[in-house]
């Protein structure tokens, strides 16, 4: 399998995590000068770096020698100039993936960025939150993880083809590439998508509803409307002219929300979920992280990987896919304790 | 079809809605030959309810073939070919199995039992082609207590725990309401495909790849899930950040106009202080956290009467992370996106769509092809892949096994 050299922050770390889980040997350069400007955490370290080998060095000569001997280098820097400072262009690894906030070229290639500013510029922040309040940014590392995912895809495609290549992944473009129907809503329907709280708006009703003991999110596209109306014991809604079409339900959404608020308020989340399964419409209960960790479905599917460290033993989620029924996992978690340099 | 490192990889794409088609589009953008296998009703009925489209129409209206102009659908299908085939017929199923024999990958995101009911389970397909890579993307996986549930992105997002950190406060959970986890699953699935292809190249073995939307979503939330086990409370902080101060979305000049600003460290803070008057450049993180309301008020006073792009530019000149909260047309016209030609006007009309975030030698949008019309490649694919004769294809058309118009 590939020898992968990983340099940089959370995007490179996520990309490296995927290589580890696919069985590759990943060496992470952990250097003070190369650390993400935002401080990490033990949780991020466990999540991203389990199963990797670590080298602590700021020596560009050593880093260059390692890069020359790697099959794949994944390097993330805060700006495009940062790659040049590292010597990225001189490294001789057959596949080199650069991850930067805005890509290697263009007028903003050296702009400073955080996940929050990238989501703002990429059109996400304007869509999240309530219409009459400040927009919400998405916590966490969406731009970085998705950028890392694209780098993984491109690097493996190059390796599959046996091609040498230099890959340029911008996180700004990564988030824009994943915009839902935001762009066509504007270019094809002339409508600027905006934020509406928990209401998906364009397929109605799709919202978070409070039940007797918690919350559920339902998504009702055209095919599921009859099932929902029947499931909540309101079959007359199916022939209510206000709600016959999605367009009608969108136009009369407030009235519909009131009806559904009342219907769900008397039901437990378990009752709603049982009905959703029986009548076949999309529905999910809102879970806290503690509840996710106790989720019986994930437990039965052997979803968690146990990771040991100075912090004790924690359950870490495996990557999204599994092959031939088994979870991909690092070859050896003990290697993460090794330090070189 | 596009050129790229995946040229020569044949993919049969049975996916629908968003996560699946988006994932296969990434593979098509990298050169894979993706054949979209569509059910006769895959794009809706011939008498398409034209008021039911969510994202408008390509080229301004539904036209005579509305099923070919639904913008949300079209957006996901570039660089693919279309074969519309009725898999519920014996001849359709047999034709599909023949395609499987010469394919590399099959991707589907049906309910966990759908392919089995069609007689097209992995076991059946692997018997036809032992080296096939079969990617199933059921919402909750093939097995498990939730496997019978119907899954859509926003509902799965609620189950992932994300709403534990997204929202305005303790009793105000929010959903992104943009099916964010579909996009997470799409990138993950594409990664799973190339991983399986590389394994096959080394071992000769095909694979059954299971990519549950739910598990992709929970995996994305991994750092918070680990944090909560380490005894550190994971809080719903609105636009605050646990390790950056200040960090927020601030009002700018105009109605519903905003700018995002963040300081990752003391250097960013000092840079911010060089641009925004009235702030103490010597304040450390703890001080900034303590005085955050006052600091936010000072920043808001500075931003609220400035254009968001101008303000972001001024802050960036001092290397402060800042960016305008862009609406869609602003995003489309962003100078960075334009310079890098990120948005691609591939379809008829003013329909610029997001391009490929992967830039590398050998791939270019200049050879991309638009969304194929429904069933447009029926004959070409059956000839290219299976050497079907014109007579065989005519017979499949006459019997309604392959179609190029939805049923009335």
XYZ file of C-alpha atoms in Angstrom:
749
model
C 0.000 0.000 0.000
C 0.948 3.605 -0.340
C 3.324 5.467 1.895
C 1.594 8.724 2.597
C 3.180 11.827 4.041
C 0.720 14.177 5.708
C 1.557 17.764 6.504
C -0.682 20.448 7.901
C -4.013 20.944 9.566
C -7.395 19.352 9.860
C -8.068 18.899 6.135
C -4.796 17.065 5.613
C -5.480 15.198 8.834
C -8.873 14.042 7.566
C -7.368 12.967 4.266
C -4.662 11.074 6.123
C -7.297 9.469 8.313
C -8.952 8.012 5.231
C -5.632 6.645 4.003
C -5.003 5.042 7.389
C -8.408 3.430 7.401
C -7.749 2.110 3.913
C -4.657 0.348 5.231
C -1.942 2.760 4.119
C 1.095 3.807 6.100
C 0.676 7.449 6.981
C 3.411 9.574 8.473
C 2.244 12.880 9.854
C 4.667 15.737 10.146
C 3.822 17.507 13.356
C 5.774 20.724 13.450
C 5.213 23.829 15.458
C 5.529 26.013 12.398
C 3.106 23.861 10.446
C 0.411 23.440 13.043
C -2.997 24.827 12.227
C -3.394 28.402 13.337
C -6.398 27.254 15.290
C -5.415 25.036 18.175
C -6.524 21.444 17.991
C -7.776 19.292 20.791
C -7.308 15.830 22.170
C -10.592 14.820 20.570
C -9.458 15.997 17.154
C -6.136 14.254 17.672
C -7.864 10.981 18.496
C -10.312 11.317 15.634
C -7.876 12.375 12.942
C -4.558 10.840 13.854
C -5.128 7.424 15.343
C -2.977 4.884 13.542
C -0.540 7.375 12.047
C 3.158 7.689 12.721
C 4.316 11.104 13.776
C 7.456 13.026 13.099
C 8.156 16.163 15.082
C 10.307 18.433 12.981
C 10.435 21.891 11.485
C 13.402 21.003 9.296
C 12.368 21.580 5.699
C 15.232 19.445 4.439
C 13.983 16.443 6.381
C 10.438 17.099 5.291
C 11.599 17.354 1.685
C 13.483 14.065 1.917
C 10.424 12.362 3.314
C 8.288 13.867 0.570
C 10.669 12.617 -2.069
C 10.259 9.069 -0.788
C 6.509 9.061 -0.331
C 3.985 7.729 -2.822
C 1.522 10.432 -1.885
C 2.049 13.736 -0.119
C -0.917 15.616 1.296
C 0.079 19.116 2.313
C -2.235 21.708 3.771
C -1.118 25.263 4.394
C -3.051 28.370 5.461
C -2.292 30.120 2.161
C -0.955 29.264 -1.300
C 2.325 30.978 -0.446
C 2.712 28.609 2.451
C 3.113 25.720 0.028
C 5.969 27.469 -1.714
C 7.616 28.146 1.634
C 7.473 24.438 2.386
C 9.146 23.572 -0.900
C 6.076 21.759 -2.198
C 6.931 22.321 -5.847
C 10.314 20.649 -5.480
C 9.144 17.433 -3.867
C 9.385 14.368 -6.073
C 6.536 12.253 -4.757
C 4.513 10.982 -7.725
C 1.254 12.311 -6.326
C 1.162 15.572 -4.424
C -2.104 16.978 -3.118
C -2.197 20.581 -1.943
C -5.099 21.695 0.219
C -5.474 25.397 0.834
C -8.425 27.605 1.729
C -8.810 29.158 -1.727
C -6.662 27.053 -4.030
C -3.205 27.767 -5.383
C -4.150 30.539 -7.803
C -6.448 33.514 -7.944
C -6.742 36.882 -6.225
C -7.695 35.387 -2.865
C -5.227 32.516 -2.841
C -3.421 34.138 0.064
C -6.450 35.273 1.993
C -6.663 34.145 5.589
C -9.525 31.820 6.357
C -11.297 29.808 8.993
C -14.073 27.270 8.516
C -16.509 30.031 9.405
C -15.281 32.501 6.803
C -15.161 29.805 4.133
C -18.750 28.785 4.832
C -19.787 32.424 4.724
C -18.172 33.061 1.366
C -19.291 29.702 0.024
C -22.949 30.566 0.451
C -23.771 28.329 3.420
C -24.011 30.771 6.307
C -26.647 32.870 4.586
C -28.875 29.781 4.517
C -28.585 28.669 8.136
C -30.565 30.044 11.034
C -33.739 32.057 11.381
C -34.891 34.553 8.789
C -35.123 37.436 11.248
C -31.937 36.727 13.162
C -28.216 36.620 12.561
C -27.246 33.784 10.222
C -25.624 30.777 11.847
C -22.302 29.348 10.922
C -21.768 25.618 11.063
C -19.554 24.544 13.951
C -16.770 22.086 13.347
C -14.703 21.364 10.299
C -16.998 20.804 7.342
C -14.887 22.716 4.814
C -11.709 21.029 5.964
C -13.060 17.498 6.116
C -14.736 17.749 2.734
C -11.608 19.289 1.232
C -9.643 16.397 2.697
C -12.144 13.977 1.200
C -11.679 15.470 -2.248
C -7.915 15.262 -1.900
C -8.243 11.590 -0.969
C -10.431 10.951 -4.000
C -8.072 12.721 -6.396
C -4.924 11.147 -4.995
C -6.353 7.652 -5.230
C -7.666 8.247 -8.735
C -4.162 9.283 -9.784
C -2.605 6.272 -8.090
C -5.149 3.974 -9.696
C -4.238 5.334 -13.113
C -0.543 5.136 -12.338
C -0.239 8.814 -13.127
C 1.998 11.368 -11.547
C 0.017 14.417 -10.676
C -0.158 17.596 -8.670
C -3.560 18.163 -7.128
C -4.958 21.514 -6.099
C -7.953 21.409 -3.758
C -9.422 24.636 -2.457
C -11.754 24.421 0.509
C -13.754 27.393 -0.745
C -14.483 25.499 -3.942
C -15.083 22.307 -1.995
C -17.987 23.824 -0.114
C -19.374 25.512 -3.217
C -19.185 22.221 -5.110
C -21.452 20.718 -2.477
C -24.124 23.392 -2.531
C -27.471 21.708 -2.834
C -29.803 23.334 -5.357
C -28.733 26.790 -4.260
C -27.148 27.803 -7.550
C -29.843 26.557 -9.907
C -32.544 28.074 -7.724
C -30.975 31.396 -8.657
C -29.866 30.767 -12.224
C -32.928 28.779 -13.282
C -35.708 30.047 -11.015
C -34.447 33.536 -10.246
C -34.763 32.983 -6.513
C -32.116 33.676 -3.910
C -32.185 30.902 -1.364
C -32.360 32.156 2.189
C -32.683 30.838 5.709
C -35.861 29.708 7.412
C -34.906 28.152 10.719
C -35.443 24.431 10.666
C -37.841 24.667 7.753
C -36.443 23.144 4.570
C -39.002 25.379 2.859
C -38.849 23.987 -0.656
C -40.451 20.659 0.170
C -43.211 21.162 2.670
C -43.676 20.078 5.370
C -40.032 19.485 6.247
C -39.238 20.755 9.692
C -38.266 19.968 13.258
C -41.370 19.246 15.334
C -41.576 19.036 19.100
C -43.074 15.812 20.397
C -44.152 14.988 23.933
C -40.626 13.921 24.896
C -38.280 15.347 22.275
C -37.981 16.435 18.672
C -38.305 14.769 15.296
C -37.355 16.007 11.852
C -39.612 14.992 8.988
C -39.021 15.447 5.263
C -42.100 15.342 3.117
C -41.501 15.492 -0.581
C -44.341 14.835 -3.000
C -44.316 11.062 -2.590
C -44.685 11.096 1.190
C -47.493 13.559 1.822
C -50.369 11.073 1.869
C -48.432 8.777 4.171
C -47.736 11.542 6.677
C -51.317 12.763 6.753
C -52.528 9.242 7.379
C -49.860 8.525 9.974
C -50.808 11.511 12.130
C -54.495 10.593 11.954
C -55.347 13.533 9.719
C -56.281 11.831 6.436
C -58.572 14.721 5.515
C -55.461 16.813 4.852
C -54.853 14.784 1.708
C -57.942 16.258 0.059
C -57.623 19.688 1.636
C -57.170 21.941 -1.424
C -54.612 24.065 0.452
C -52.289 21.120 0.799
C -52.834 19.007 -2.306
C -49.553 19.989 -3.953
C -46.145 20.912 -2.654
C -46.690 24.400 -4.033
C -49.901 24.620 -2.032
C -48.249 23.332 1.107
C -45.467 25.879 0.675
C -47.972 28.674 0.229
C -49.955 27.565 3.298
C -47.029 26.456 5.367
C -47.922 28.349 8.535
C -51.353 26.773 8.718
C -49.845 23.385 8.022
C -47.177 23.790 10.678
C -49.848 24.636 13.241
C -51.782 21.493 12.399
C -48.684 19.342 12.590
C -47.421 21.010 15.755
C -50.648 19.965 17.404
C -50.524 16.462 15.955
C -46.953 15.773 17.079
C -47.247 17.373 20.509
C -49.292 14.515 21.855
C -47.064 11.784 20.454
C -43.774 10.477 21.793
C -40.782 10.365 19.480
C -40.957 6.583 19.596
C -44.578 6.678 18.448
C -43.774 9.035 15.599
C -40.831 6.914 14.497
C -42.907 3.745 14.620
C -45.552 5.376 12.472
C -42.949 6.756 10.073
C -41.543 3.277 9.611
C -44.988 1.768 9.146
C -46.311 4.419 6.768
C -42.995 4.966 5.034
C -41.987 8.582 5.320
C -38.589 10.072 6.244
C -38.272 10.907 9.909
C -35.457 11.072 12.423
C -35.293 11.873 16.097
C -33.038 14.633 17.341
C -30.246 13.081 19.370
C -27.631 14.527 21.659
C -24.070 13.268 21.305
C -24.504 11.144 24.407
C -27.562 9.589 22.832
C -25.692 8.951 19.594
C -22.995 7.165 21.555
C -25.682 4.931 23.054
C -27.525 4.406 19.764
C -28.548 0.723 19.602
C -28.473 0.681 15.817
C -24.863 1.816 15.667
C -23.901 -0.607 18.423
C -25.496 -3.532 16.626
C -23.684 -2.555 13.453
C -20.314 -2.520 15.248
C -19.820 1.076 14.240
C -17.370 2.198 16.882
C -13.630 1.709 16.966
C -12.056 1.656 20.402
C -9.012 3.885 20.709
C -6.655 3.764 23.684
C -4.436 6.569 24.864
C -3.337 8.549 27.857
C -6.906 9.785 28.112
C -8.196 6.231 28.522
C -10.335 4.352 26.027
C -12.808 6.157 23.818
C -15.124 5.112 21.019
C -14.238 6.729 17.711
C -16.508 6.502 14.702
C -15.147 4.664 11.726
C -15.268 6.251 8.292
C -18.527 6.210 6.380
C -18.036 3.126 4.279
C -17.220 -0.469 5.048
C -15.998 -3.116 2.656
C -17.181 -6.711 2.505
C -18.989 -6.300 5.778
C -16.050 -5.246 7.868
C -15.055 -1.861 9.124
C -11.811 -0.594 7.707
C -9.503 0.259 10.537
C -5.903 1.202 11.194
C -3.390 -1.599 11.001
C -1.932 -0.721 14.356
C -3.050 1.886 16.811
C 0.137 1.546 18.832
C 2.116 3.174 16.044
C 0.619 6.540 16.873
C 2.721 6.592 20.006
C 5.897 6.505 17.996
C 7.768 9.717 17.578
C 10.697 10.358 15.295
C 12.961 13.233 14.481
C -17.742 12.200 -21.067
C -14.863 13.881 -19.350
C -11.245 12.830 -19.481
C -9.345 12.151 -16.292
C -7.545 9.551 -14.221
C -10.651 7.368 -13.949
C -10.931 6.991 -17.735
C -11.797 3.402 -18.580
C -13.655 2.791 -15.321
C -17.208 1.765 -16.135
C -19.829 2.627 -13.570
C -23.503 1.684 -13.601
C -25.272 4.368 -11.623
C -28.697 3.486 -10.229
C -28.757 6.301 -7.709
C -31.406 8.944 -7.209
C -32.165 12.066 -5.150
C -28.898 13.741 -4.044
C -26.140 11.841 -2.227
C -25.829 9.078 -4.809
C -25.946 11.165 -8.003
C -23.588 13.719 -6.487
C -21.058 11.033 -5.578
C -21.155 9.477 -9.040
C -20.856 12.934 -10.600
C -17.535 13.413 -8.833
C -16.375 10.149 -10.369
C -17.656 11.221 -13.796
C -15.819 14.537 -13.478
C -12.628 12.517 -12.988
C -13.172 10.605 -16.214
C -15.151 7.539 -15.234
C -17.690 6.360 -17.789
C -20.826 6.657 -15.705
C -23.988 5.222 -17.226
C -27.075 6.331 -15.415
C -29.518 3.447 -15.352
C -32.928 5.050 -15.151
C -36.314 3.533 -14.498
C -39.048 4.465 -16.983
C -40.454 6.768 -14.312
C -37.014 7.832 -13.095
C -37.513 11.443 -14.127
C -41.214 11.531 -13.332
C -44.211 10.994 -15.594
C -44.558 12.415 -19.084
C -47.254 14.747 -17.797
C -44.799 16.171 -15.325
C -46.478 18.315 -12.657
C -44.651 21.441 -13.730
C -45.466 23.343 -10.555
C -43.687 20.713 -8.482
C -40.087 21.377 -9.411
C -38.049 22.812 -6.541
C -35.213 24.510 -8.359
C -36.586 25.807 -11.624
C -36.040 24.739 -15.199
C -33.034 24.616 -17.442
C -33.274 27.265 -20.150
C -36.157 29.086 -18.549
C -39.082 26.697 -18.626
C -40.299 23.105 -18.734
C -40.590 23.048 -22.526
C -41.942 20.001 -24.317
C -39.849 17.581 -22.282
C -40.016 18.809 -18.693
C -38.442 15.609 -17.399
C -35.221 16.637 -19.197
C -35.155 20.173 -17.844
C -35.650 19.863 -14.114
C -32.699 21.932 -12.904
C -32.114 20.071 -9.654
C -31.902 16.803 -11.536
C -29.812 18.132 -14.406
C -27.279 19.661 -12.017
C -26.210 16.226 -10.848
C -25.881 14.383 -14.147
C -23.173 16.034 -16.220
C -20.591 13.808 -17.851
C -22.907 10.820 -17.530
C -24.748 8.768 -20.147
C -28.378 7.730 -19.789
C -29.880 4.303 -20.355
C -33.566 4.071 -19.445
C -34.438 0.482 -18.881
C -37.249 -1.335 -17.135
C -35.516 -3.623 -14.647
C -38.846 -5.143 -13.666
C -39.019 -7.001 -16.989
C -37.094 -10.187 -17.650
C -35.459 -8.695 -20.724
C -34.542 -5.525 -18.868
C -33.050 -7.439 -16.008
C -31.102 -9.674 -18.392
C -29.774 -6.679 -20.292
C -28.713 -5.057 -17.055
C -26.903 -8.207 -15.961
C -25.039 -8.218 -19.241
C -23.967 -4.666 -18.580
C -22.810 -5.752 -15.123
C -20.571 -8.383 -16.704
C -18.532 -5.688 -18.425
C -18.798 -3.011 -15.735
C -16.399 -2.194 -12.933
C -18.740 -0.586 -10.416
C -22.456 -0.584 -9.603
C -23.757 2.136 -7.291
C -27.263 2.307 -5.850
C -28.922 4.170 -3.011
C -32.232 2.376 -2.808
C -33.847 1.090 0.325
C -31.924 -1.864 1.689
C -34.233 -4.487 0.143
C -34.987 -2.953 -3.266
C -32.205 -4.545 -5.289
C -32.923 -7.957 -3.784
C -36.565 -7.625 -4.752
C -35.481 -6.858 -8.310
C -33.380 -10.019 -8.259
C -30.269 -7.877 -8.496
C -28.601 -8.352 -5.134
C -24.852 -8.202 -4.777
C -24.716 -11.984 -4.761
C -26.519 -12.130 -8.107
C -24.322 -9.451 -9.638
C -21.132 -10.985 -8.264
C -22.107 -14.302 -9.794
C -22.192 -12.538 -13.162
C -19.003 -10.607 -12.534
C -16.892 -11.657 -9.531
C -14.726 -8.568 -9.825
C -17.644 -6.138 -9.661
C -17.547 -3.455 -7.008
C -21.029 -3.000 -5.667
C -21.697 0.149 -3.669
C -24.892 0.242 -1.643
C -25.888 3.538 -0.064
C -28.932 2.705 2.058
C -29.930 5.357 4.568
C -29.297 3.287 7.656
C -27.378 0.353 6.255
C -28.360 -3.086 5.079
C -28.980 -4.424 8.568
C -29.737 -3.107 12.022
C -32.757 -1.861 13.952
C -33.230 1.220 11.738
C -32.704 -0.484 8.398
C -36.407 -0.337 7.591
C -36.659 3.394 8.134
C -36.933 5.851 5.255
C -33.910 8.156 5.249
C -33.528 11.702 3.948
C -30.602 13.967 4.746
C -32.172 16.456 7.179
C -33.770 13.720 9.279
C -30.516 11.793 9.394
C -28.711 14.997 10.347
C -30.922 15.262 13.432
C -29.909 11.735 14.385
C -26.194 12.434 13.957
C -25.981 14.769 16.929
C -25.170 17.844 14.847
C -28.131 19.720 16.281
C -26.467 19.350 19.675
C -24.031 22.054 18.555
C -25.973 23.903 15.859
C -28.441 26.514 17.038
C -28.903 29.743 18.917
C -28.978 28.406 22.451
C -29.818 25.578 24.830
C -33.443 25.143 23.784
C -33.053 26.245 20.193
C -31.615 23.381 18.180
C -31.303 23.975 14.480
C -31.004 21.821 11.426
C -28.985 23.067 8.463
C -32.139 22.369 6.435
C -29.946 21.793 3.409
C -29.445 18.032 3.640
C -25.825 18.597 4.557
C -25.219 14.937 5.281
C -26.024 13.947 1.723
C -22.992 15.925 0.646
C -20.899 14.241 3.343
C -22.077 10.840 2.133
C -21.411 11.721 -1.507
C -17.739 12.532 -0.946
C -17.363 9.517 1.311
C -18.928 7.201 -1.259
C -16.658 8.445 -4.030
C -13.719 7.779 -1.728
C -15.012 4.288 -1.063
C -15.227 3.568 -4.789
C -11.623 4.544 -5.547
C -10.431 2.621 -2.495
C -12.213 -0.503 -3.688
C -10.890 -0.029 -7.231
C -7.357 0.200 -5.935
C -7.806 -2.875 -3.773
C -9.162 -4.747 -6.776
C -6.168 -3.717 -8.836
C -3.900 -5.251 -6.219
C -5.911 -8.349 -5.340
C -8.213 -8.931 -8.283
C -11.111 -9.075 -5.863
C -14.380 -7.267 -6.238
C -16.081 -5.825 -3.208
C -19.341 -5.067 -1.537
C -19.071 -1.502 -0.260
C -21.738 -0.349 2.156
C -22.032 3.384 2.674
C -24.893 4.263 4.983
C -25.937 7.908 4.995
C -26.500 7.696 8.751
C -23.016 6.385 9.454
C -21.369 8.946 7.198
C -23.218 11.620 9.166
C -22.220 10.291 12.569
C -18.644 9.834 11.417
C -18.564 13.503 10.409
C -19.487 14.385 13.999
C -16.618 12.299 15.367
C -14.623 15.025 17.132
C -17.639 16.119 19.170
C -18.527 12.536 20.004
C -15.022 11.952 21.321
C -15.020 15.289 23.127
C -18.128 14.334 25.013
C -16.480 11.080 26.160
C -13.488 12.990 27.459
C -15.701 14.789 29.899
C -15.630 18.085 28.091
C -19.051 19.614 27.566
C -19.999 20.189 23.950
C -22.033 23.351 23.908
C -24.381 24.945 21.429
C -22.575 28.253 20.983
C -24.470 29.926 18.116
C -21.678 31.684 16.198
C -19.095 31.536 18.954
C -16.193 29.135 18.761
C -14.619 27.145 21.602
C -11.070 28.124 20.643
C -11.339 31.386 18.713
C -12.168 34.797 20.119
C -13.654 36.836 18.644
C -15.570 34.605 16.254
C -18.833 35.719 14.810
C -21.128 36.926 12.106
C -21.508 40.700 12.243
C -23.964 43.061 10.577
C -22.779 45.109 7.635
C -24.314 47.916 5.601
C -27.590 47.006 3.937
C -30.533 44.828 4.772
C -29.669 41.307 5.864
C -25.992 41.821 5.018
C -23.344 40.187 7.165
C -19.658 39.524 7.467
C -17.889 36.624 9.187
C -14.780 37.473 11.205
C -12.589 35.226 13.328
C -9.359 35.446 15.262
C -7.582 32.126 15.452
C -4.842 33.388 17.733
C -3.209 36.464 19.229
C -1.604 37.421 15.893
C -5.015 37.591 14.232
C -6.305 39.619 17.163
C -3.529 42.171 16.932
C -4.119 42.419 13.193
C -7.811 43.001 13.821
C -6.961 45.732 16.303
C -4.849 47.453 13.649
C -7.937 47.822 11.473
C -10.818 48.187 13.904
C -10.350 51.051 16.361
C -11.298 50.806 20.013
C -9.895 47.350 20.760
C -7.075 46.441 23.144
C -4.332 44.754 21.148
C -2.770 43.363 24.323
C -5.865 41.433 25.368
C -5.130 37.729 25.587
C -7.589 34.952 24.793
C -8.984 34.763 28.318
C -9.525 38.500 28.387
C -11.167 38.473 24.997
C -13.469 35.680 26.097
C -14.376 37.541 29.260
C -15.042 40.789 27.379
C -16.582 39.216 24.298
C -19.838 41.118 24.393
C -18.062 44.458 24.480
C -15.645 43.355 21.767
C -18.497 42.176 19.560
C -20.205 45.525 20.042
C -17.085 47.396 18.930
C -16.662 45.153 15.886
C -20.356 45.492 15.014
C -20.141 49.278 15.183
C -17.247 49.151 12.724
C -18.859 46.648 10.323
C -22.437 47.877 10.430
C -21.874 50.900 8.220
C -19.410 49.252 5.846
C -20.036 47.188 2.766
C -19.294 43.571 3.666
C -16.896 42.991 0.786
C -15.036 46.233 1.399
C -14.743 45.450 5.091
C -13.558 41.921 4.395
C -10.964 43.265 1.982
C -9.673 45.735 4.557
C -9.405 43.030 7.190
C -7.724 40.629 4.794
C -5.132 43.269 3.965
C -4.087 42.926 7.585
C -4.345 39.095 7.298
C -7.457 38.829 9.482
C -9.714 35.909 8.523
C -12.856 37.576 7.262
C -15.335 36.962 4.512
C -18.645 38.325 3.322
C -21.719 36.208 4.023
C -22.492 35.663 0.370
C -25.862 35.172 -1.220
C -25.993 32.887 -4.232
C -25.434 35.553 -6.908
C -22.610 37.011 -4.834
C -21.011 33.599 -4.561
C -21.325 33.083 -8.310
C -19.646 36.393 -9.014
C -16.878 36.090 -6.429
C -13.608 37.160 -8.083
C -11.801 34.079 -6.826
C -14.392 31.730 -8.265
C -14.420 33.641 -11.541
C -10.663 33.739 -11.895
C -10.474 29.991 -11.386
C -13.487 29.433 -13.667
C -15.134 27.374 -10.971
C -18.712 27.764 -12.140
C -19.393 26.084 -15.435
C -22.041 27.210 -17.950
C -22.594 23.746 -19.350
C -26.330 23.603 -19.932
C -28.475 25.858 -22.141
C -29.394 29.202 -20.676
C -27.737 31.093 -17.801
C -27.123 27.956 -15.798
C -23.664 28.216 -14.311
C -23.234 25.301 -11.976
C -20.546 24.398 -9.475
C -17.546 22.793 -11.081
C -15.054 20.287 -9.764
C -13.084 21.353 -6.672
C -10.279 19.053 -7.760
C -7.839 20.739 -10.089
C -5.121 18.564 -11.556
C -3.400 17.813 -14.826
C -5.544 15.928 -17.282
C -8.947 17.174 -16.223
C -10.700 20.205 -17.580
C -14.292 21.271 -17.875
C -13.647 22.047 -21.539
C -14.530 18.481 -22.509
C -17.480 18.060 -20.179
C -20.840 17.000 -21.498
C -24.196 18.245 -20.219
C -26.842 16.095 -18.582
C -27.966 13.505 -21.121
C -31.571 13.449 -22.179
C -33.608 10.612 -20.750
C -32.570 7.370 -22.440
C -30.383 9.245 -24.907
C -27.632 6.644 -24.806
C -29.723 3.484 -24.874
C -28.499 2.300 -28.237
C -24.975 3.668 -27.995
C -24.211 1.988 -24.670
C -25.760 -1.321 -25.674
C -23.660 -1.285 -28.822
C -20.459 -0.021 -27.180
C -20.555 -2.291 -24.179
C -22.477 -5.327 -25.418
C -22.223 -5.293 -29.217
C -25.999 -5.395 -29.505
C -27.299 -5.297 -33.042
C -29.770 -2.748 -34.341
C -32.377 -5.504 -34.465
C -31.872 -6.420 -30.813
C -32.127 -2.793 -29.791
C -35.252 -2.297 -31.899
C -36.868 -5.255 -30.184
C -36.086 -3.860 -26.733
C -37.595 -0.539 -27.791
C -40.707 -2.153 -29.292
C -41.330 -4.129 -26.140
C -40.881 -1.081 -23.939
C -37.864 -2.483 -22.125
C -35.761 0.518 -23.089
C -37.454 3.881 -23.470
C -36.589 7.482 -24.207
C -39.801 9.054 -22.937
C -41.487 8.489 -19.594
C -44.851 6.764 -19.572
C -47.851 9.042 -19.908
